[in-house]
Amino acid sequence: MLSPKNIERLSLYRRILTELKQDGSEFVYSSRLAELSGGNAAQVRRDLMATGYSGNPKLGYSINELILSIDDTLGKSKCCSAILVGVGNLGKALLAYFKNQGAGPAIKGIVDCDKSKIGKKFSGYLCYSIDEIPTLIEETSSRVAILCLPKNEVQEVANKLIKAGIKGFMNFAPIHLDIPDNIFVDYIDMAVSAEKVAYFACRINKNK
Amino acid sequence: MLSPKNIERLSLYRRILTELKQDGSEFVYSSRLAELSGGNAAQVRRDLMATGYSGNPKLGYSINELILSIDDTLGKSKCCSAILVGVGNLGKALLAYFKNQGAGPAIKGIVDCDKSKIGKKFSGYLCYSIDEIPTLIEETSSRVAILCLPKNEVQEVANKLIKAGIKGFMNFAPIHLDIPDNIFVDYIDMAVSAEKVAYFACRINKNK
DNA sequence: ACAGTATTGTGAAATAAATAACAGCTACGA
DNA sequence: TCGTAGCTGTTATTTATTTCACAATACTGT
């Protein structure tokens, strides 16, 4: 029912709300949330509507209550653990990144194909082999996998992960995964992103 | 005229085409490109149309010529250099990532706020201070900046970068930048992305 | 040389997403 | 207590994007 974009924005709003709360605010207007999130006030109201929470026509939204309501909507993601596959440069950076990260799924285990890494610890996590995936996933009850493998290894590993119960991927490898369409994949393609930025940076774009 | 999404897909197609070429193929059909990119054949044809190149109704597209045509369309991004700001875990990982990366803007210099990093080398790049930004940008003729700073430092640094001539950002910091709208920003928010994946992974989504 | 066939290029239709517009509320000040 | 200003909730509109559908096309095999 909610689209990926709705979910993204709700997650974003919650982060902003949490900061506003820390700054001591109690209420916030949709227009302010729009400013802080880079969106439009009408869209903010629409997104928030989807959580079932109603604001006050004079005061705006209660920050506390709104956070709870978004929590409730996204809620199930909290109980959702992740494993990280591929402990190269990027994998290590992501481990550190998500370790200091409150929201979203927590990384519960790491895996690599490289035999030399198996049994070693990274950011406090013991690295397991590909063959141990089913055990690791069962023990951590993970449903999400973060893929930071070289592109020629990803498809095969993804297949194993799906067999072991993974339902969603963040895929940093620059390749499209051929998988059943009840599995969710978010492609994060930094080369493509960089090229896009360069393209628009290198035109004189008067407005927009 | 071309939207960010068009550009993304063109960049993606080019990568796929380059691989097909290495595998020895000479021609490719839109349907095959759609399969490999995770899209739809009509959309592929539409995107390719925008490059001005015409395929052959029986053979499909000449891989060589198509690559050249996409090169030409995205072309200006090649002559576009980038600087990376913030050499933390993520910054270092991205340095390594883009070093082995043919397409898109090449990283030409790095900058950090942390005094202890200035003057040190990372992946072969000497780290400069914030104050040296104008010089660095001029010397490298960079128009793109990759932002891997903590969120409380980003806005200020972004302002300085814009003053020094930067026209496009890849922003990994989880905050919306308040900047003129002739500056392009691509927000890469991994916490939000992770939460989105968790959300969809944790629902039994029959199809889609 | 020509019929057959599978693909391209592209207008039209469908779908999705963002924005605008405004009625209905609710706190607040007089 | 009542009028008012300014916000929310939500419908309507617009805009953007994707998909469909099919005529035009160019190679292949005979």
PDB file of C-alpha atoms in Angstrom, chain A residues 1-5 7-9 11-12 14-15 19 34-39 73-80 89-94 96-98 101 103-105 143-146 151 167-170 172-176 181-186 188-208, chain B residues 1-5 7-9 11-12 14-15 19 34-39 73-80 89-94 96-98 101 103-105 143-146 151 167-170 172-176 181-186 188-208:
ATOM      1  CA  MET A   1       0.000   0.000   0.000  1.00  0.00           C
ATOM      2  CA  LEU A   2       2.728   2.472   0.923  1.00  0.00           C
ATOM      3  CA  SER A   3       5.228   2.990  -1.848  1.00  0.00           C
ATOM      4  CA  PRO A   4       8.995   2.881  -1.375  1.00  0.00           C
ATOM      5  CA  LYS A   5       9.069   6.656  -1.723  1.00  0.00           C
ATOM      6  CA  ILE A   7       8.563   4.885   3.298  1.00  0.00           C
ATOM      7  CA  GLU A   8      11.753   6.779   2.500  1.00  0.00           C
ATOM      8  CA  ARG A   9      10.158  10.059   3.369  1.00  0.00           C
ATOM      9  CA  SER A  11      11.968   7.509   7.681  1.00  0.00           C
ATOM     10  CA  LEU A  12      13.437  10.884   6.837  1.00  0.00           C
ATOM     11  CA  ARG A  14      11.294  10.654  11.772  1.00  0.00           C
ATOM     12  CA  ARG A  15      14.977  11.475  11.781  1.00  0.00           C
ATOM     13  CA  GLU A  19      16.449  16.071  16.060  1.00  0.00           C
ATOM     14  CA  ALA A  34       8.930  20.264   4.221  1.00  0.00           C
ATOM     15  CA  GLU A  35      11.716  22.808   4.504  1.00  0.00           C
ATOM     16  CA  LEU A  36      13.911  20.488   6.509  1.00  0.00           C
ATOM     17  CA  SER A  37      13.295  17.494   4.298  1.00  0.00           C
ATOM     18  CA  GLY A  38      13.490  19.339   1.007  1.00  0.00           C
ATOM     19  CA  GLY A  39       9.906  18.568   0.078  1.00  0.00           C
ATOM     20  CA  THR A  73       4.017   2.438  10.633  1.00  0.00           C
ATOM     21  CA  LEU A  74       7.615   1.533   9.889  1.00  0.00           C
ATOM     22  CA  GLY A  75       7.732  -0.417  13.095  1.00  0.00           C
ATOM     23  CA  LYS A  76       8.287  -3.879  11.808  1.00  0.00           C
ATOM     24  CA  SER A  77      11.649  -2.838  10.407  1.00  0.00           C
ATOM     25  CA  LYS A  78      12.912  -2.496  13.937  1.00  0.00           C
ATOM     26  CA  CYS A  79      12.572  -6.147  14.680  1.00  0.00           C
ATOM     27  CA  CYS A  80      14.369  -6.920  11.482  1.00  0.00           C
ATOM     28  CA  ASN A  89      36.565  -1.415   1.845  1.00  0.00           C
ATOM     29  CA  LEU A  90      32.944  -0.558   1.404  1.00  0.00           C
ATOM     30  CA  GLY A  91      31.690  -3.382   3.609  1.00  0.00           C
ATOM     31  CA  LYS A  92      33.885  -2.255   6.487  1.00  0.00           C
ATOM     32  CA  ALA A  93      32.766   1.339   6.088  1.00  0.00           C
ATOM     33  CA  LEU A  94      29.131   0.275   6.131  1.00  0.00           C
ATOM     34  CA  ALA A  96      30.980   1.253  11.023  1.00  0.00           C
ATOM     35  CA  TYR A  97      28.185   3.366   9.589  1.00  0.00           C
ATOM     36  CA  PHE A  98      25.362   1.117  10.710  1.00  0.00           C
ATOM     37  CA  GLN A 101      22.870   3.986  13.543  1.00  0.00           C
ATOM     38  CA  ALA A 103      16.997   3.391  13.145  1.00  0.00           C
ATOM     39  CA  GLY A 104      16.505   0.578  10.696  1.00  0.00           C
ATOM     40  CA  PRO A 105      17.761  -2.965  10.821  1.00  0.00           C
ATOM     41  CA  ARG A 143      15.612 -10.976   6.753  1.00  0.00           C
ATOM     42  CA  VAL A 144      17.829  -8.330   5.159  1.00  0.00           C
ATOM     43  CA  ALA A 145      21.244  -8.642   3.519  1.00  0.00           C
ATOM     44  CA  ILE A 146      23.640  -5.878   2.558  1.00  0.00           C
ATOM     45  CA  LYS A 151      29.697  -8.075  -9.103  1.00  0.00           C
ATOM     46  CA  LYS A 167      13.616 -11.155   1.851  1.00  0.00           C
ATOM     47  CA  GLY A 168      15.324  -7.860   1.114  1.00  0.00           C
ATOM     48  CA  PHE A 169      18.655  -6.628  -0.224  1.00  0.00           C
ATOM     49  CA  MET A 170      20.653  -3.462  -0.272  1.00  0.00           C
ATOM     50  CA  PHE A 172      25.948  -2.059  -3.736  1.00  0.00           C
ATOM     51  CA  ALA A 173      27.266  -4.240  -6.528  1.00  0.00           C
ATOM     52  CA  PRO A 174      26.758  -2.705  -9.969  1.00  0.00           C
ATOM     53  CA  ILE A 175      24.607  -5.458 -11.383  1.00  0.00           C
ATOM     54  CA  HIS A 176      20.924  -6.226 -11.660  1.00  0.00           C
ATOM     55  CA  ASP A 181       9.717 -10.445  -7.402  1.00  0.00           C
ATOM     56  CA  ASN A 182       8.559 -11.009  -3.865  1.00  0.00           C
ATOM     57  CA  ILE A 183      12.104 -10.163  -2.816  1.00  0.00           C
ATOM     58  CA  PHE A 184      12.786  -6.459  -2.406  1.00  0.00           C
ATOM     59  CA  VAL A 185      16.030  -4.970  -3.721  1.00  0.00           C
ATOM     60  CA  ASP A 186      17.351  -1.462  -3.316  1.00  0.00           C
ATOM     61  CA  ILE A 188      22.728   1.693  -4.643  1.00  0.00           C
ATOM     62  CA  ASP A 189      24.892   2.323  -7.641  1.00  0.00           C
ATOM     63  CA  MET A 190      27.473   4.893  -6.783  1.00  0.00           C
ATOM     64  CA  ALA A 191      29.160   4.960 -10.161  1.00  0.00           C
ATOM     65  CA  VAL A 192      25.874   5.777 -11.837  1.00  0.00           C
ATOM     66  CA  SER A 193      25.101   8.330  -9.190  1.00  0.00           C
ATOM     67  CA  ALA A 194      28.471   9.999  -9.654  1.00  0.00           C
ATOM     68  CA  GLU A 195      27.980  10.158 -13.368  1.00  0.00           C
ATOM     69  CA  LYS A 196      24.558  11.707 -12.960  1.00  0.00           C
ATOM     70  CA  VAL A 197      25.918  14.402 -10.680  1.00  0.00           C
ATOM     71  CA  ALA A 198      28.741  15.125 -13.097  1.00  0.00           C
ATOM     72  CA  TYR A 199      26.286  15.377 -15.971  1.00  0.00           C
ATOM     73  CA  PHE A 200      24.148  17.982 -14.271  1.00  0.00           C
ATOM     74  CA  ALA A 201      27.086  19.777 -12.698  1.00  0.00           C
ATOM     75  CA  CYS A 202      28.598  20.246 -16.123  1.00  0.00           C
ATOM     76  CA  ARG A 203      25.634  21.974 -17.677  1.00  0.00           C
ATOM     77  CA  ILE A 204      24.678  25.496 -16.940  1.00  0.00           C
ATOM     78  CA  ASN A 205      21.314  24.678 -15.462  1.00  0.00           C
ATOM     79  CA  LYS A 206      19.565  27.984 -14.943  1.00  0.00           C
ATOM     80  CA  ASN A 207      16.805  26.553 -12.843  1.00  0.00           C
ATOM     81  CA  LYS A 208      16.243  22.949 -11.927  1.00  0.00           C
TER      82      LYS A 208
ATOM     83  CA  MET B   1      15.866  18.056 -21.169  1.00  0.00           C
ATOM     84  CA  LEU B   2      17.008  14.629 -20.067  1.00  0.00           C
ATOM     85  CA  SER B   3      15.834  13.776 -16.588  1.00  0.00           C
ATOM     86  CA  PRO B   4      18.069  12.383 -13.848  1.00  0.00           C
ATOM     87  CA  LYS B   5      16.429   9.022 -14.348  1.00  0.00           C
ATOM     88  CA  ILE B   7      20.824   9.789 -17.273  1.00  0.00           C
ATOM     89  CA  GLU B   8      21.009   7.059 -14.665  1.00  0.00           C
ATOM     90  CA  ARG B   9      19.716   4.491 -17.089  1.00  0.00           C
ATOM     91  CA  SER B  11      24.950   5.255 -17.619  1.00  0.00           C
ATOM     92  CA  LEU B  12      23.721   1.828 -16.638  1.00  0.00           C
ATOM     93  CA  ARG B  14      26.699   1.836 -21.121  1.00  0.00           C
ATOM     94  CA  ARG B  15      28.170  -0.276 -18.378  1.00  0.00           C
ATOM     95  CA  GLU B  19      30.549  -5.856 -20.583  1.00  0.00           C
ATOM     96  CA  ALA B  34      15.966  -4.472 -20.565  1.00  0.00           C
ATOM     97  CA  GLU B  35      16.583  -7.871 -19.042  1.00  0.00           C
ATOM     98  CA  LEU B  36      20.105  -6.996 -17.987  1.00  0.00           C
ATOM     99  CA  SER B  37      19.167  -3.609 -16.594  1.00  0.00           C
ATOM    100  CA  GLY B  38      15.969  -4.687 -14.910  1.00  0.00           C
ATOM    101  CA  GLY B  39      13.789  -2.466 -17.070  1.00  0.00           C
ATOM    102  CA  THR B  73      25.378  12.215 -24.607  1.00  0.00           C
ATOM    103  CA  LEU B  74      26.852  11.841 -21.146  1.00  0.00           C
ATOM    104  CA  GLY B  75      30.189  12.937 -22.488  1.00  0.00           C
ATOM    105  CA  LYS B  76      30.725  16.099 -20.621  1.00  0.00           C
ATOM    106  CA  SER B  77      30.830  14.185 -17.367  1.00  0.00           C
ATOM    107  CA  LYS B  78      34.139  12.694 -18.463  1.00  0.00           C
ATOM    108  CA  CYS B  79      35.910  16.029 -18.456  1.00  0.00           C
ATOM    109  CA  CYS B  80      34.517  16.669 -15.013  1.00  0.00           C
ATOM    110  CA  ASN B  89      35.480   5.325   7.031  1.00  0.00           C
ATOM    111  CA  LEU B  90      33.068   5.991   4.239  1.00  0.00           C
ATOM    112  CA  GLY B  91      35.276   8.563   2.547  1.00  0.00           C
ATOM    113  CA  LYS B  92      38.182   6.150   2.411  1.00  0.00           C
ATOM    114  CA  ALA B  93      36.000   3.395   1.033  1.00  0.00           C
ATOM    115  CA  LEU B  94      34.675   5.704  -1.674  1.00  0.00           C
ATOM    116  CA  ALA B  96      39.079   3.159  -3.211  1.00  0.00           C
ATOM    117  CA  TYR B  97      35.816   2.563  -5.023  1.00  0.00           C
ATOM    118  CA  PHE B  98      36.181   5.444  -7.465  1.00  0.00           C
ATOM    119  CA  GLN B 101      36.163   3.190 -11.630  1.00  0.00           C
ATOM    120  CA  ALA B 103      33.220   6.026 -15.928  1.00  0.00           C
ATOM    121  CA  GLY B 104      32.110   9.232 -14.339  1.00  0.00           C
ATOM    122  CA  PRO B 105      34.125  11.961 -12.714  1.00  0.00           C
ATOM    123  CA  ARG B 143      32.879  20.825 -10.490  1.00  0.00           C
ATOM    124  CA  VAL B 144      31.684  17.914  -8.352  1.00  0.00           C
ATOM    125  CA  ALA B 145      32.130  17.262  -4.644  1.00  0.00           C
ATOM    126  CA  ILE B 146      31.494  14.055  -2.736  1.00  0.00           C
ATOM    127  CA  LYS B 151      25.970  16.096   9.220  1.00  0.00           C
ATOM    128  CA  LYS B 167      28.093  22.721  -9.233  1.00  0.00           C
ATOM    129  CA  GLY B 168      27.089  19.248  -8.099  1.00  0.00           C
ATOM    130  CA  PHE B 169      27.172  17.154  -4.939  1.00  0.00           C
ATOM    131  CA  MET B 170      26.919  13.543  -3.958  1.00  0.00           C
ATOM    132  CA  PHE B 172      26.184  10.992   1.947  1.00  0.00           C
ATOM    133  CA  ALA B 173      25.418  13.039   5.044  1.00  0.00           C
ATOM    134  CA  PRO B 174      21.867  12.510   6.305  1.00  0.00           C
ATOM    135  CA  ILE B 175      20.746  16.103   5.962  1.00  0.00           C
ATOM    136  CA  HIS B 176      19.042  18.214   3.346  1.00  0.00           C
ATOM    137  CA  ASP B 181      18.607  25.386  -7.161  1.00  0.00           C
ATOM    138  CA  ASN B 182      21.065  25.624  -9.996  1.00  0.00           C
ATOM    139  CA  ILE B 183      23.283  23.330  -7.958  1.00  0.00           C
ATOM    140  CA  PHE B 184      22.556  19.630  -8.372  1.00  0.00           C
ATOM    141  CA  VAL B 185      22.517  17.334  -5.360  1.00  0.00           C
ATOM    142  CA  ASP B 186      22.165  13.584  -5.227  1.00  0.00           C
ATOM    143  CA  ILE B 188      22.518   8.981  -0.835  1.00  0.00           C
ATOM    144  CA  ASP B 189      20.951   8.192   2.473  1.00  0.00           C
ATOM    145  CA  MET B 190      21.906   4.731   3.520  1.00  0.00           C
ATOM    146  CA  ALA B 191      20.022   4.725   6.784  1.00  0.00           C
ATOM    147  CA  VAL B 192      16.803   5.544   4.973  1.00  0.00           C
ATOM    148  CA  SER B 193      17.585   2.979   2.334  1.00  0.00           C
ATOM    149  CA  ALA B 194      18.204   0.314   4.950  1.00  0.00           C
ATOM    150  CA  GLU B 195      14.966   1.103   6.661  1.00  0.00           C
ATOM    151  CA  LYS B 196      13.074   0.885   3.407  1.00  0.00           C
ATOM    152  CA  VAL B 197      14.529  -2.518   2.633  1.00  0.00           C
ATOM    153  CA  ALA B 198      13.699  -3.726   6.124  1.00  0.00           C
ATOM    154  CA  TYR B 199      10.147  -2.481   5.772  1.00  0.00           C
ATOM    155  CA  PHE B 200       9.504  -4.387   2.578  1.00  0.00           C
ATOM    156  CA  ALA B 201      11.479  -7.413   3.660  1.00  0.00           C
ATOM    157  CA  CYS B 202       9.332  -7.737   6.727  1.00  0.00           C
ATOM    158  CA  ARG B 203       6.032  -7.864   4.921  1.00  0.00           C
ATOM    159  CA  ILE B 204       4.844 -10.868   3.094  1.00  0.00           C
ATOM    160  CA  ASN B 205       4.745  -9.199  -0.273  1.00  0.00           C
ATOM    161  CA  LYS B 206       3.153 -11.668  -2.628  1.00  0.00           C
ATOM    162  CA  ASN B 207       4.038  -9.737  -5.753  1.00  0.00           C
ATOM    163  CA  LYS B 208       5.858  -6.440  -6.062  1.00  0.00           C
TER     164      LYS B 208
END
